[in-house]
């Protein structure tokens, strides 16, 4: 961001800001108006004028867009949300484009509802060129409970070119099974270590652009006693923050697969996570 002294402000205001050692735009916007009054000894009117000028300078320098512009795609390219296709036009339309490439997506459902099938399907579609809904890269599949379903993946990879959604000349160039990296983690500490150390190596090289975890909930079922609800929630929140950081830093979709059971009660949501619930 720019220098506050470059703004068109009264010399008295500029002098007060300089004396308070607030040099950059972000340093001014970090404080509330009341804090700025206390730091600069300026009146509320002067502080209001200062904040408006700084905010306008930041707005002009940034590529801002409204929520409607983001929804319609009428915004700068760097603000447009990219999506990974699920390989099914109906589901892509239902999800308004597919799985978002930034943020966490949870696929939940009862046992044998097809959750793992979705994860494997995404591992195939991510390898397609971008013009066909993919990201032209591989995937990391992290298993925490069951063994990786390699036989099922092989069957899906063999059938994928025959579905007619993508030209054969495109799919025949891709060796689907060779670009899926499998990791097994037995507890949350191993998963955290994988996310922080091993996963970034592949992401920084651009080798993979999809992370699938099957599943996170399994790690938190048996590691805590009933009285440790608060610690479990804290650890789960910390793990979620790590995954969001990875997704935002590398612009890759992170998909978490979780098994759920029917429970009568209020439904709670999290606006930071996209959810797709499967039912048999």
PDB file of N, CA and C in Angstrom, residues 104-119 213-218 255-262 273-280:
ATOM      1  N   UNK A 104     -12.448 -24.961   1.422  1.00  0.00           N
ATOM      2  CA  UNK A 104     -12.683 -26.365   1.730  1.00  0.00           C
ATOM      3  C   UNK A 104     -14.059 -26.794   1.244  1.00  0.00           C
ATOM      4  N   UNK A 105     -14.136 -27.994   0.727  1.00  0.00           N
ATOM      5  CA  UNK A 105     -15.409 -28.586   0.323  1.00  0.00           C
ATOM      6  C   UNK A 105     -15.576 -29.902   1.063  1.00  0.00           C
ATOM      7  N   UNK A 106     -16.693 -30.055   1.750  1.00  0.00           N
ATOM      8  CA  UNK A 106     -16.955 -31.287   2.482  1.00  0.00           C
ATOM      9  C   UNK A 106     -17.987 -32.125   1.742  1.00  0.00           C
ATOM     10  N   UNK A 107     -17.651 -33.390   1.522  1.00  0.00           N
ATOM     11  CA  UNK A 107     -18.592 -34.357   0.963  1.00  0.00           C
ATOM     12  C   UNK A 107     -18.944 -35.323   2.086  1.00  0.00           C
ATOM     13  N   UNK A 108     -20.186 -35.279   2.519  1.00  0.00           N
ATOM     14  CA  UNK A 108     -20.589 -36.108   3.651  1.00  0.00           C
ATOM     15  C   UNK A 108     -21.781 -36.977   3.270  1.00  0.00           C
ATOM     16  N   UNK A 109     -22.001 -38.009   4.039  1.00  0.00           N
ATOM     17  CA  UNK A 109     -23.123 -38.899   3.781  1.00  0.00           C
ATOM     18  C   UNK A 109     -23.004 -40.174   4.582  1.00  0.00           C
ATOM     19  N   UNK A 110     -24.021 -41.005   4.476  1.00  0.00           N
ATOM     20  CA  UNK A 110     -24.016 -42.281   5.180  1.00  0.00           C
ATOM     21  C   UNK A 110     -23.023 -43.244   4.533  1.00  0.00           C
ATOM     22  N   UNK A 111     -22.783 -44.329   5.201  1.00  0.00           N
ATOM     23  CA  UNK A 111     -21.894 -45.356   4.664  1.00  0.00           C
ATOM     24  C   UNK A 111     -22.437 -45.882   3.332  1.00  0.00           C
ATOM     25  N   UNK A 112     -21.537 -46.074   2.365  1.00  0.00           N
ATOM     26  CA  UNK A 112     -21.877 -46.608   1.038  1.00  0.00           C
ATOM     27  C   UNK A 112     -22.775 -45.681   0.229  1.00  0.00           C
ATOM     28  N   UNK A 113     -22.711 -44.372   0.503  1.00  0.00           N
ATOM     29  CA  UNK A 113     -23.519 -43.413  -0.258  1.00  0.00           C
ATOM     30  C   UNK A 113     -22.812 -42.929  -1.518  1.00  0.00           C
ATOM     31  N   UNK A 114     -21.536 -43.282  -1.693  1.00  0.00           N
ATOM     32  CA  UNK A 114     -20.801 -42.873  -2.883  1.00  0.00           C
ATOM     33  C   UNK A 114     -19.830 -41.737  -2.656  1.00  0.00           C
ATOM     34  N   UNK A 115     -19.452 -41.476  -1.406  1.00  0.00           N
ATOM     35  CA  UNK A 115     -18.555 -40.357  -1.093  1.00  0.00           C
ATOM     36  C   UNK A 115     -17.165 -40.569  -1.688  1.00  0.00           C
ATOM     37  N   UNK A 116     -16.613 -41.755  -1.460  1.00  0.00           N
ATOM     38  CA  UNK A 116     -15.284 -42.053  -1.997  1.00  0.00           C
ATOM     39  C   UNK A 116     -15.290 -42.013  -3.517  1.00  0.00           C
ATOM     40  N   UNK A 117     -16.395 -42.432  -4.113  1.00  0.00           N
ATOM     41  CA  UNK A 117     -16.541 -42.382  -5.573  1.00  0.00           C
ATOM     42  C   UNK A 117     -16.368 -40.955  -6.078  1.00  0.00           C
ATOM     43  N   UNK A 118     -16.943 -39.994  -5.353  1.00  0.00           N
ATOM     44  CA  UNK A 118     -16.793 -38.592  -5.720  1.00  0.00           C
ATOM     45  C   UNK A 118     -15.332 -38.164  -5.635  1.00  0.00           C
ATOM     46  N   UNK A 119     -14.664 -38.577  -4.553  1.00  0.00           N
ATOM     47  CA  UNK A 119     -13.264 -38.210  -4.389  1.00  0.00           C
ATOM     48  C   UNK A 119     -12.394 -38.745  -5.508  1.00  0.00           C
ATOM     49  N   UNK A 213      -9.044 -35.645   1.319  1.00  0.00           N
ATOM     50  CA  UNK A 213      -8.796 -36.305   2.607  1.00  0.00           C
ATOM     51  C   UNK A 213      -9.998 -37.183   2.942  1.00  0.00           C
ATOM     52  N   UNK A 214      -9.750 -38.460   3.120  1.00  0.00           N
ATOM     53  CA  UNK A 214     -10.826 -39.437   3.354  1.00  0.00           C
ATOM     54  C   UNK A 214     -10.465 -40.290   4.585  1.00  0.00           C
ATOM     55  N   UNK A 215     -10.851 -39.918   5.799  1.00  0.00           N
ATOM     56  CA  UNK A 215     -11.633 -38.741   6.122  1.00  0.00           C
ATOM     57  C   UNK A 215     -11.003 -38.063   7.336  1.00  0.00           C
ATOM     58  N   UNK A 216     -11.476 -36.847   7.660  1.00  0.00           N
ATOM     59  CA  UNK A 216     -10.980 -36.139   8.837  1.00  0.00           C
ATOM     60  C   UNK A 216     -11.715 -36.607  10.090  1.00  0.00           C
ATOM     61  N   UNK A 217     -13.011 -36.792   9.966  1.00  0.00           N
ATOM     62  CA  UNK A 217     -13.826 -37.172  11.129  1.00  0.00           C
ATOM     63  C   UNK A 217     -13.339 -38.469  11.763  1.00  0.00           C
ATOM     64  N   UNK A 218     -12.826 -39.385  10.938  1.00  0.00           N
ATOM     65  CA  UNK A 218     -12.379 -40.680  11.463  1.00  0.00           C
ATOM     66  C   UNK A 218     -11.256 -40.517  12.484  1.00  0.00           C
ATOM     67  N   UNK A 255     -10.750 -31.142  -0.608  1.00  0.00           N
ATOM     68  CA  UNK A 255     -12.015 -31.859  -0.438  1.00  0.00           C
ATOM     69  C   UNK A 255     -11.898 -32.821   0.738  1.00  0.00           C
ATOM     70  N   UNK A 256     -12.797 -32.689   1.694  1.00  0.00           N
ATOM     71  CA  UNK A 256     -12.817 -33.555   2.871  1.00  0.00           C
ATOM     72  C   UNK A 256     -14.036 -34.472   2.805  1.00  0.00           C
ATOM     73  N   UNK A 257     -13.802 -35.762   2.905  1.00  0.00           N
ATOM     74  CA  UNK A 257     -14.879 -36.753   2.865  1.00  0.00           C
ATOM     75  C   UNK A 257     -15.149 -37.234   4.286  1.00  0.00           C
ATOM     76  N   UNK A 258     -16.397 -37.145   4.713  1.00  0.00           N
ATOM     77  CA  UNK A 258     -16.753 -37.554   6.073  1.00  0.00           C
ATOM     78  C   UNK A 258     -18.020 -38.392   6.079  1.00  0.00           C
ATOM     79  N   UNK A 259     -18.009 -39.416   6.913  1.00  0.00           N
ATOM     80  CA  UNK A 259     -19.205 -40.240   7.088  1.00  0.00           C
ATOM     81  C   UNK A 259     -20.032 -39.677   8.232  1.00  0.00           C
ATOM     82  N   UNK A 260     -21.329 -39.578   8.024  1.00  0.00           N
ATOM     83  CA  UNK A 260     -22.216 -39.049   9.060  1.00  0.00           C
ATOM     84  C   UNK A 260     -23.348 -40.034   9.300  1.00  0.00           C
ATOM     85  N   UNK A 261     -23.982 -39.885  10.441  1.00  0.00           N
ATOM     86  CA  UNK A 261     -25.168 -40.679  10.758  1.00  0.00           C
ATOM     87  C   UNK A 261     -26.305 -39.732  11.070  1.00  0.00           C
ATOM     88  N   UNK A 262     -27.518 -40.194  10.877  1.00  0.00           N
ATOM     89  CA  UNK A 262     -28.678 -39.339  11.091  1.00  0.00           C
ATOM     90  C   UNK A 262     -28.837 -39.023  12.572  1.00  0.00           C
ATOM     91  N   UNK A 273     -17.095 -23.313   4.507  1.00  0.00           N
ATOM     92  CA  UNK A 273     -16.978 -24.644   3.920  1.00  0.00           C
ATOM     93  C   UNK A 273     -18.153 -24.918   2.998  1.00  0.00           C
ATOM     94  N   UNK A 274     -17.854 -25.358   1.766  1.00  0.00           N
ATOM     95  CA  UNK A 274     -18.905 -25.800   0.853  1.00  0.00           C
ATOM     96  C   UNK A 274     -19.234 -27.247   1.197  1.00  0.00           C
ATOM     97  N   UNK A 275     -20.525 -27.565   1.246  1.00  0.00           N
ATOM     98  CA  UNK A 275     -20.919 -28.914   1.638  1.00  0.00           C
ATOM     99  C   UNK A 275     -21.787 -29.569   0.582  1.00  0.00           C
ATOM    100  N   UNK A 276     -21.524 -30.841   0.333  1.00  0.00           N
ATOM    101  CA  UNK A 276     -22.348 -31.661  -0.549  1.00  0.00           C
ATOM    102  C   UNK A 276     -22.672 -32.938   0.215  1.00  0.00           C
ATOM    103  N   UNK A 277     -23.950 -33.120   0.537  1.00  0.00           N
ATOM    104  CA  UNK A 277     -24.371 -34.277   1.321  1.00  0.00           C
ATOM    105  C   UNK A 277     -25.013 -35.324   0.421  1.00  0.00           C
ATOM    106  N   UNK A 278     -24.536 -36.552   0.508  1.00  0.00           N
ATOM    107  CA  UNK A 278     -25.046 -37.654  -0.310  1.00  0.00           C
ATOM    108  C   UNK A 278     -25.915 -38.560   0.542  1.00  0.00           C
ATOM    109  N   UNK A 279     -27.005 -39.011  -0.048  1.00  0.00           N
ATOM    110  CA  UNK A 279     -27.893 -39.941   0.641  1.00  0.00           C
ATOM    111  C   UNK A 279     -28.196 -41.127  -0.267  1.00  0.00           C
ATOM    112  N   UNK A 280     -28.328 -42.283   0.339  1.00  0.00           N
ATOM    113  CA  UNK A 280     -28.628 -43.492  -0.440  1.00  0.00           C
ATOM    114  C   UNK A 280     -30.090 -43.512  -0.845  1.00  0.00           C
TER     115      UNK A 280
END
